Amino acid sequence: MKYIDEFNDPALARRLLDEIRATATRPWALMEVCGGQTHSIIRHGIDQLLPEEVELIHGPGCPVCVTPLEVIDKALEIAARPGVIFCSFGDMLRVPGTGRDLFRVKGEGGDVRVVYSPLDALELARRNPDREVVFFAIGFETTAPANAMAVHQARRLGLTNFSLLVSHVRVPPAVEAIMTAPACRVQGFLAAGHVCSVMGTAEYPELAERHGVPIVVTGFEPLDILEGIRLAVRQLERGEHRVENAYERAVREDGNPAAVRMIEEVFEVTDRNWRGIGCIPSSGWRLTNAFRAYDAEYRFDVTGIRTEEPEECRSGEVLQGLIKPTECAAFGTTCTPRTPLGATMVSSEGACAAYYLYRRMNDAPTPQAARAAREEMNPVA
C-alpha cells in the first residue's frame, strides 16, 4: 500500500497541523488549484482542522467544470447526428448544456459511448470505417498527451473518420487571471501535482515573482496537502514568494519531455473561454493547421454556437474562489446532483459536488446522510 497508507497517517497529519498552527501568526488565504485536491480537502475535513488563520479557497481546477457551455452544446449537436459515434469520459455525460445533456441525447437515440482513453475511440474508428467517431477531448495538461497521441496515430494509420472536439485548458494562464482579478484574495497557491508531472514547473517561478505569491506543488493525499499548506504558510510568514516542489515522487522540473513534445507537435496555444469565468488569453490548446482535418468543430461546422448561463447558477463565482458552494441559494435545493444547474455539481471534481457529497451544509454529517449523498451522486442505472 505504498504511497497510500503512508500518506494517510493520522499521527503525521497531527504533527503537520501542529507545525502549521505554530507557524501561522496572521490570516492567510491559499487556493488549491485542482478539483481533486478540493475533494480530498473536503472529504478529510482538512479545512476544518486548520487553524483559523489559514483559509483554503477552492480554485477552478476541474476541467469538466470549466468546459464552456457553448462547447457542451457543440458536443450535443454532434452527438445527435446520424452516423456519429460520440465518445467521452463518463463524467461529461451529465454536464448540463442548454436544455439537455449527453445522457439525454443517448436516450433519444444518439450513439454516445463512455470510453476510458482516446485510444479506445481510435479503435472504434478503425473497426467502424462507415461511421464518424468523435472523441470529446477536454482536460488540463494531464490529458493532452494522450489526446495528441490519438490524433497522431489516426494520421499514421490513415483513418479519416476520427476527430476530436477539443476543449483543452492550461493552468498557468488561469493563475494569472485569478491574481489580476479585482476581487482576488489569494496569497498563495497549491499547484496541481499531476499537471506539473507532465509540464514541469518552469512556468511558475515567473508567476510567483511577479505576483509575490508562493506556489507549492502538491499531491492529493491528506499529508501531501498538509505539507503543501505548511510550506506555503512558512513562505508567507517569511515574506517569500517562490516555487517549491512538495511532490518530488512524481514531479520533475522539466516534467515529461516526451509528452511535452507530443503536445507541441499536435496542439498550439489559443485563447479559451472558461465556463462561468470568461475568456482567458492563451489559456487553451487547439489542433494545429497540420492536424486541422481531425478537428470535429470544423468537420461538423458547429463553430457558430453561442449560449448564456442560467442566471440562478453561481458556479462561475465558485470556480473563481469568490464564494463557497453553500453561499449559492440554489445549492442543495434547486441544484442537486440529480437536477444540476452547473457543472460544479455533477463533475467528480466539482466543489459543489464535494460539498454535497460530504454534506457540508451541516458541520457534522451523519453516516446515513453521507451514504445517501453517495447513492445520489452514483445512482444505479
Short mmCIF file of C-alpha atoms in Angstrom, two decimals:
data_model
loop_
_atom_site.label_atom_id
_atom_site.label_comp_id
_atom_site.label_asym_id
_atom_site.label_seq_id
_atom_site.Cartn_x
_atom_site.Cartn_y
_atom_site.Cartn_z
CA MET A 1 0.00 0.00 0.00
CA LYS A 2 2.99 2.29 -0.52
CA TYR A 3 2.00 5.87 -1.44
CA ILE A 4 -1.47 5.30 0.04
CA ASP A 5 -1.28 4.33 3.71
CA GLU A 6 1.89 6.28 4.40
CA PHE A 7 0.28 9.49 3.12
CA ASN A 8 -2.82 8.99 5.31
CA ASP A 9 -1.01 8.55 8.66
CA PRO A 10 -3.06 10.30 11.40
CA ALA A 11 -0.03 10.83 13.66
CA LEU A 12 1.91 12.55 10.88
CA ALA A 13 -1.16 14.61 9.98
CA ARG A 14 -1.44 15.85 13.59
CA ARG A 15 2.24 16.74 13.57
CA LEU A 16 1.88 18.76 10.38
CA LEU A 17 -1.21 20.51 11.74
CA ASP A 18 0.70 21.42 14.89
CA GLU A 19 3.50 22.88 12.76
CA ILE A 20 1.01 24.91 10.71
CA ARG A 21 -0.59 26.26 13.91
CA ALA A 22 2.81 27.16 15.33
CA THR A 23 3.84 28.92 12.10
CA ALA A 24 0.72 30.95 11.24
CA THR A 25 0.64 34.24 13.14
CA ARG A 26 -1.77 36.17 10.90
CA PRO A 27 -4.57 35.43 8.40
CA TRP A 28 -3.54 33.80 5.11
CA ALA A 29 -5.67 32.71 2.15
CA LEU A 30 -4.42 29.83 -0.03
CA MET A 31 -6.01 28.46 -3.18
CA GLU A 32 -5.80 24.80 -4.13
CA VAL A 33 -5.87 24.80 -7.93
CA CYS A 34 -7.09 21.25 -8.57
CA GLY A 35 -10.59 19.90 -8.02
CA GLY A 36 -9.12 16.57 -6.96
CA GLN A 37 -7.37 18.38 -4.13
CA THR A 38 -10.65 20.10 -3.23
CA HIS A 39 -12.39 16.74 -2.86
CA SER A 40 -9.56 15.40 -0.71
CA ILE A 41 -9.71 18.52 1.48
CA ILE A 42 -13.48 18.30 1.99
CA ARG A 43 -13.56 14.52 2.35
CA HIS A 44 -10.93 14.53 5.10
CA GLY A 45 -12.07 17.78 6.69
CA ILE A 46 -8.66 19.35 6.26
CA ASP A 47 -10.06 22.87 6.01
CA GLN A 48 -11.88 22.38 9.33
CA LEU A 49 -8.75 21.11 11.06
CA LEU A 50 -6.59 24.07 10.07
CA PRO A 51 -6.07 26.99 12.44
CA GLU A 52 -8.46 29.90 11.92
CA GLU A 53 -5.60 31.94 10.45
CA VAL A 54 -5.43 29.70 7.35
CA GLU A 55 -8.27 29.77 4.83
CA LEU A 56 -8.48 27.49 1.81
CA ILE A 57 -10.09 28.93 -1.34
CA HIS A 58 -11.29 26.44 -3.95
CA GLY A 59 -9.92 27.15 -7.42
CA PRO A 60 -11.06 26.45 -10.99
CA GLY A 61 -9.05 23.26 -11.40
CA CYS A 62 -11.77 20.95 -12.67
CA PRO A 63 -11.65 20.56 -16.47
CA VAL A 64 -15.23 19.29 -16.61
CA CYS A 65 -16.45 22.33 -14.67
CA VAL A 66 -14.69 24.90 -16.84
CA THR A 67 -15.64 23.40 -20.21
CA PRO A 68 -17.73 26.25 -21.64
CA LEU A 69 -21.43 25.87 -22.24
CA GLU A 70 -21.07 26.52 -25.97
CA VAL A 71 -18.65 23.57 -26.26
CA ILE A 72 -21.12 21.33 -24.41
CA ASP A 73 -23.81 22.41 -26.87
CA LYS A 74 -21.46 21.66 -29.77
CA ALA A 75 -20.95 18.18 -28.32
CA LEU A 76 -24.70 17.69 -28.05
CA GLU A 77 -25.21 18.82 -31.64
CA ILE A 78 -22.56 16.45 -33.00
CA ALA A 79 -23.61 13.50 -30.82
CA ALA A 80 -27.21 13.72 -32.06
CA ARG A 81 -26.26 13.43 -35.72
CA PRO A 82 -26.89 10.17 -37.62
CA GLY A 83 -23.81 8.11 -38.38
CA VAL A 84 -21.78 9.53 -35.46
CA ILE A 85 -20.31 7.57 -32.56
CA PHE A 86 -19.64 10.17 -29.89
CA CYS A 87 -17.09 9.08 -27.27
CA SER A 88 -16.44 10.72 -23.92
CA PHE A 89 -15.19 10.12 -20.43
CA GLY A 90 -18.12 9.29 -18.16
CA ASP A 91 -18.02 12.47 -16.08
CA MET A 92 -19.06 14.57 -19.08
CA LEU A 93 -22.35 12.79 -19.76
CA ARG A 94 -24.37 14.60 -17.09
CA VAL A 95 -22.87 18.07 -17.54
CA PRO A 96 -25.83 20.29 -18.47
CA GLY A 97 -25.89 22.04 -21.79
CA THR A 98 -28.71 24.28 -22.94
CA GLY A 99 -31.75 22.19 -22.08
CA ARG A 100 -30.18 18.71 -22.13
CA ASP A 101 -27.05 16.64 -21.60
CA LEU A 102 -25.30 13.74 -23.33
CA PHE A 103 -27.36 11.23 -21.35
CA ARG A 104 -30.49 12.77 -22.84
CA VAL A 105 -29.00 12.59 -26.34
CA LYS A 106 -28.18 8.93 -25.74
CA GLY A 107 -31.72 8.29 -24.51
CA GLU A 108 -33.08 9.92 -27.65
CA GLY A 109 -31.15 7.52 -29.87
CA GLY A 110 -27.71 9.12 -30.21
CA ASP A 111 -24.76 6.72 -30.19
CA VAL A 112 -22.95 8.10 -27.13
CA ARG A 113 -20.32 5.84 -25.59
CA VAL A 114 -18.19 6.06 -22.46
CA VAL A 115 -14.53 5.22 -23.08
CA TYR A 116 -11.50 5.16 -20.80
CA SER A 117 -8.98 6.51 -23.28
CA PRO A 118 -8.96 8.39 -26.59
CA LEU A 119 -7.19 5.35 -27.98
CA ASP A 120 -10.39 3.38 -27.29
CA ALA A 121 -12.21 5.84 -29.54
CA LEU A 122 -9.48 5.45 -32.14
CA GLU A 123 -10.03 1.69 -32.12
CA LEU A 124 -13.77 2.24 -32.63
CA ALA A 125 -12.96 4.34 -35.69
CA ARG A 126 -10.74 1.58 -37.05
CA ARG A 127 -13.49 -1.01 -36.57
CA ASN A 128 -16.31 1.21 -37.91
CA PRO A 129 -14.99 2.74 -41.15
CA ASP A 130 -18.53 3.70 -42.21
CA ARG A 131 -19.13 5.82 -39.07
CA GLU A 132 -17.71 9.13 -37.88
CA VAL A 133 -16.10 8.66 -34.46
CA VAL A 134 -15.64 11.79 -32.31
CA PHE A 135 -13.79 11.94 -29.01
CA PHE A 136 -14.59 14.75 -26.55
CA ALA A 137 -11.06 15.95 -25.76
CA ILE A 138 -11.29 18.03 -22.60
CA GLY A 139 -8.88 18.48 -19.73
CA PHE A 140 -5.85 20.27 -18.42
CA GLU A 141 -2.29 19.43 -19.35
CA THR A 142 -2.69 15.95 -17.88
CA THR A 143 -4.95 14.57 -20.62
CA ALA A 144 -3.40 16.46 -23.53
CA PRO A 145 -0.58 13.96 -24.30
CA ALA A 146 -2.99 11.02 -24.77
CA ASN A 147 -5.30 13.12 -26.94
CA ALA A 148 -2.37 14.31 -29.02
CA MET A 149 -1.19 10.72 -29.40
CA ALA A 150 -4.62 9.63 -30.62
CA VAL A 151 -4.62 12.21 -33.42
CA HIS A 152 -1.01 11.40 -34.26
CA GLN A 153 -1.90 7.72 -34.53
CA ALA A 154 -5.02 8.43 -36.61
CA ARG A 155 -2.91 10.22 -39.19
CA ARG A 156 -0.28 7.47 -39.16
CA LEU A 157 -2.98 4.82 -39.72
CA GLY A 158 -4.68 6.85 -42.42
CA LEU A 159 -8.01 6.98 -40.55
CA THR A 160 -10.24 9.69 -41.98
CA ASN A 161 -13.32 9.01 -39.82
CA PHE A 162 -11.79 10.06 -36.47
CA SER A 163 -11.80 13.54 -34.94
CA LEU A 164 -11.53 15.42 -31.64
CA LEU A 165 -13.84 18.04 -30.18
CA VAL A 166 -11.14 19.95 -28.30
CA SER A 167 -11.58 22.00 -25.15
CA HIS A 168 -8.16 21.84 -23.51
CA VAL A 169 -7.21 24.44 -20.90
CA ARG A 170 -3.88 25.43 -19.33
CA VAL A 171 -3.27 26.16 -15.64
CA PRO A 172 -0.63 28.95 -15.61
CA PRO A 173 -2.80 31.48 -17.53
CA ALA A 174 -5.65 30.70 -15.11
CA VAL A 175 -3.36 31.53 -12.17
CA GLU A 176 -2.50 34.80 -13.93
CA ALA A 177 -6.20 35.58 -14.42
CA ILE A 178 -7.00 34.86 -10.77
CA MET A 179 -4.19 37.07 -9.49
CA THR A 180 -5.15 40.02 -11.71
CA ALA A 181 -8.87 39.87 -10.84
CA PRO A 182 -10.01 42.93 -8.84
CA ALA A 183 -11.60 40.83 -6.06
CA CYS A 184 -8.66 38.43 -5.66
CA ARG A 185 -7.83 37.46 -2.06
CA VAL A 186 -5.41 34.65 -2.87
CA GLN A 187 -1.99 34.96 -1.21
CA GLY A 188 -0.53 31.59 -2.18
CA PHE A 189 -1.22 28.56 -4.37
CA LEU A 190 -1.17 24.79 -4.01
CA ALA A 191 -0.34 23.79 -7.59
CA ALA A 192 -1.68 20.58 -9.12
CA GLY A 193 0.91 17.82 -8.99
CA HIS A 194 -0.48 15.82 -11.92
CA VAL A 195 -0.31 18.86 -14.23
CA CYS A 196 3.28 19.52 -13.19
CA SER A 197 4.19 15.85 -13.70
CA VAL A 198 3.54 16.48 -17.40
CA MET A 199 4.60 20.10 -17.91
CA GLY A 200 7.12 20.56 -15.10
CA THR A 201 7.41 23.71 -13.01
CA ALA A 202 9.20 26.07 -15.39
CA GLU A 203 6.16 28.33 -15.98
CA TYR A 204 5.54 29.05 -12.30
CA PRO A 205 8.60 30.94 -10.95
CA GLU A 206 7.84 34.00 -13.08
CA LEU A 207 4.22 33.99 -11.84
CA ALA A 208 5.33 33.67 -8.22
CA GLU A 209 7.80 36.53 -8.61
CA ARG A 210 5.51 38.90 -10.50
CA HIS A 211 2.56 38.50 -8.14
CA GLY A 212 4.52 37.96 -4.93
CA VAL A 213 2.86 34.63 -4.08
CA PRO A 214 4.34 31.29 -3.03
CA ILE A 215 3.41 28.38 -5.30
CA VAL A 216 3.82 24.93 -3.79
CA VAL A 217 3.37 21.84 -5.99
CA THR A 218 1.43 19.22 -4.06
CA GLY A 219 -0.17 15.82 -4.46
CA PHE A 220 -3.65 14.67 -3.48
CA GLU A 221 -3.36 12.62 -0.30
CA PRO A 222 -4.02 14.31 3.07
CA LEU A 223 -0.35 14.51 4.03
CA ASP A 224 0.55 15.88 0.59
CA ILE A 225 -1.92 18.71 1.03
CA LEU A 226 -0.96 19.46 4.64
CA GLU A 227 2.71 19.58 3.70
CA GLY A 228 1.90 21.94 0.85
CA ILE A 229 -0.03 24.20 3.24
CA ARG A 230 2.82 24.11 5.75
CA LEU A 231 5.38 25.16 3.16
CA ALA A 232 3.13 27.90 1.74
CA VAL A 233 2.39 29.35 5.18
CA ARG A 234 6.07 29.25 6.08
CA GLN A 235 6.93 31.23 2.95
CA LEU A 236 4.19 33.78 3.64
CA GLU A 237 5.34 34.30 7.22
CA ARG A 238 8.90 34.84 5.98
CA GLY A 239 7.82 37.21 3.21
CA GLU A 240 9.00 34.79 0.49
CA HIS A 241 7.41 34.01 -2.86
CA ARG A 242 8.95 31.16 -4.78
CA VAL A 243 8.09 27.76 -6.22
CA GLU A 244 8.56 24.70 -4.01
CA ASN A 245 8.10 21.11 -5.15
CA ALA A 246 6.45 19.06 -2.38
CA TYR A 247 5.58 16.27 -4.81
CA GLU A 248 9.03 15.12 -5.86
CA ARG A 249 7.97 11.49 -6.13
CA ALA A 250 6.00 12.43 -9.27
CA VAL A 251 7.19 15.87 -10.44
CA ARG A 252 10.47 16.93 -12.01
CA GLU A 253 11.37 20.47 -13.00
CA ASP A 254 11.24 19.59 -16.71
CA GLY A 255 8.14 17.38 -16.36
CA ASN A 256 7.79 14.71 -19.04
CA PRO A 257 9.74 15.95 -22.09
CA ALA A 258 8.35 13.25 -24.42
CA ALA A 259 4.78 14.19 -23.51
CA VAL A 260 5.51 17.88 -23.97
CA ARG A 261 6.98 17.24 -27.42
CA MET A 262 3.85 15.32 -28.45
CA ILE A 263 1.62 18.16 -27.24
CA GLU A 264 3.65 20.78 -29.08
CA GLU A 265 3.55 18.78 -32.31
CA VAL A 266 -0.24 18.41 -32.35
CA PHE A 267 -1.58 21.45 -30.43
CA GLU A 268 -1.00 25.19 -30.45
CA VAL A 269 -1.83 27.76 -27.77
CA THR A 270 -5.07 29.72 -28.18
CA ASP A 271 -7.43 31.90 -26.15
CA ARG A 272 -10.07 29.83 -24.39
CA ASN A 273 -13.40 30.51 -22.70
CA TRP A 274 -13.79 29.03 -19.21
CA ARG A 275 -17.32 28.19 -18.11
CA GLY A 276 -18.60 30.78 -15.65
CA ILE A 277 -15.37 32.79 -15.89
CA GLY A 278 -15.00 34.05 -19.46
CA CYS A 279 -12.15 34.24 -21.93
CA ILE A 280 -8.62 33.83 -20.55
CA PRO A 281 -5.92 34.72 -23.10
CA SER A 282 -3.55 31.92 -24.14
CA SER A 283 -5.25 29.53 -21.72
CA GLY A 284 -6.11 26.72 -24.12
CA TRP A 285 -4.89 24.46 -26.88
CA ARG A 286 -6.34 23.75 -30.30
CA LEU A 287 -5.20 21.48 -33.09
CA THR A 288 -2.55 22.95 -35.36
CA ASN A 289 -3.20 23.50 -39.05
CA ALA A 290 -1.31 20.29 -39.79
CA PHE A 291 -3.97 18.35 -37.85
CA ARG A 292 -6.98 20.54 -38.64
CA ALA A 293 -8.60 17.69 -40.60
CA TYR A 294 -9.13 15.95 -37.24
CA ASP A 295 -10.92 18.91 -35.64
CA ALA A 296 -14.59 17.96 -35.11
CA GLU A 297 -15.63 21.57 -34.62
CA TYR A 298 -14.74 22.34 -38.23
CA ARG A 299 -15.59 18.94 -39.65
CA PHE A 300 -19.19 19.23 -38.42
CA ASP A 301 -19.44 23.01 -38.84
CA VAL A 302 -20.55 23.84 -35.29
CA THR A 303 -18.36 26.92 -34.87
CA GLY A 304 -21.21 29.42 -34.59
CA ILE A 305 -23.00 28.21 -31.43
CA ARG A 306 -23.49 30.92 -28.75
CA THR A 307 -25.07 30.40 -25.32
CA GLU A 308 -25.90 32.04 -21.99
CA GLU A 309 -25.58 30.56 -18.50
CA PRO A 310 -28.68 30.28 -16.27
CA GLU A 311 -28.83 33.35 -14.02
CA GLU A 312 -29.53 31.38 -10.84
CA CYS A 313 -26.30 29.34 -11.18
CA ARG A 314 -23.31 30.90 -9.39
CA SER A 315 -20.80 28.21 -10.35
CA GLY A 316 -18.60 30.83 -12.01
CA GLU A 317 -18.13 32.56 -8.67
CA VAL A 318 -17.38 29.20 -7.04
CA LEU A 319 -14.75 28.45 -9.71
CA GLN A 320 -13.08 31.82 -9.12
CA GLY A 321 -12.98 31.27 -5.37
CA LEU A 322 -15.28 34.25 -4.73
CA ILE A 323 -17.88 32.21 -2.83
CA LYS A 324 -18.19 28.78 -1.24
CA PRO A 325 -20.86 26.45 -2.71
CA THR A 326 -23.09 26.91 0.35
CA GLU A 327 -23.31 30.64 -0.36
CA CYS A 328 -25.32 29.93 -3.52
CA ALA A 329 -29.08 29.97 -2.84
CA ALA A 330 -29.63 27.14 -5.34
CA PHE A 331 -27.10 24.80 -3.68
CA GLY A 332 -28.79 21.66 -2.34
CA THR A 333 -32.27 22.97 -3.22
CA THR A 334 -32.96 23.58 -6.90
CA CYS A 335 -29.40 22.47 -7.73
CA THR A 336 -28.54 18.88 -6.76
CA PRO A 337 -26.68 16.04 -8.49
CA ARG A 338 -29.99 14.85 -9.97
CA THR A 339 -31.07 18.35 -11.06
CA PRO A 340 -27.80 20.24 -11.64
CA LEU A 341 -27.72 23.84 -12.79
CA GLY A 342 -23.98 23.89 -13.37
CA ALA A 343 -21.05 21.56 -13.96
CA THR A 344 -19.62 22.09 -10.47
CA MET A 345 -22.48 19.96 -9.10
CA VAL A 346 -22.09 16.98 -11.45
CA SER A 347 -18.35 16.74 -12.02
CA SER A 348 -16.48 14.20 -9.91
CA GLU A 349 -14.03 17.02 -9.09
CA GLY A 350 -16.51 19.91 -8.73
CA ALA A 351 -16.52 21.90 -5.49
CA CYS A 352 -20.32 21.90 -5.27
CA ALA A 353 -20.34 18.12 -5.73
CA ALA A 354 -17.78 17.75 -2.94
CA TYR A 355 -19.81 19.88 -0.54
CA TYR A 356 -23.00 17.97 -1.40
CA LEU A 357 -21.39 14.54 -1.27
CA TYR A 358 -19.86 15.12 2.17
CA ARG A 359 -22.91 17.04 3.43
CA ARG A 360 -21.10 20.30 4.05
CA MET A 361 -24.42 22.06 4.53
CA ASN A 362 -24.02 20.65 8.08
CA ASP A 363 -20.93 20.70 10.28
CA ALA A 364 -21.14 17.05 11.32
CA PRO A 365 -22.78 14.81 8.71
CA THR A 366 -24.19 11.53 9.92
CA PRO A 367 -23.05 8.28 8.30
CA GLN A 368 -26.60 7.84 6.99
CA ALA A 369 -26.55 11.28 5.34
CA ALA A 370 -23.16 10.66 3.78
CA ARG A 371 -24.32 7.28 2.44
CA ALA A 372 -27.47 8.85 0.98
CA ALA A 373 -25.39 11.51 -0.74
CA ARG A 374 -23.06 8.90 -2.25
CA GLU A 375 -26.03 6.95 -3.58
CA GLU A 376 -27.43 10.11 -5.19
CA MET A 377 -24.05 11.01 -6.70
CA ASN A 378 -23.69 7.47 -8.13
CA PRO A 379 -27.20 6.21 -8.87
CA VAL A 380 -27.60 2.62 -10.00
CA ALA A 381 -28.52 2.54 -13.67
#
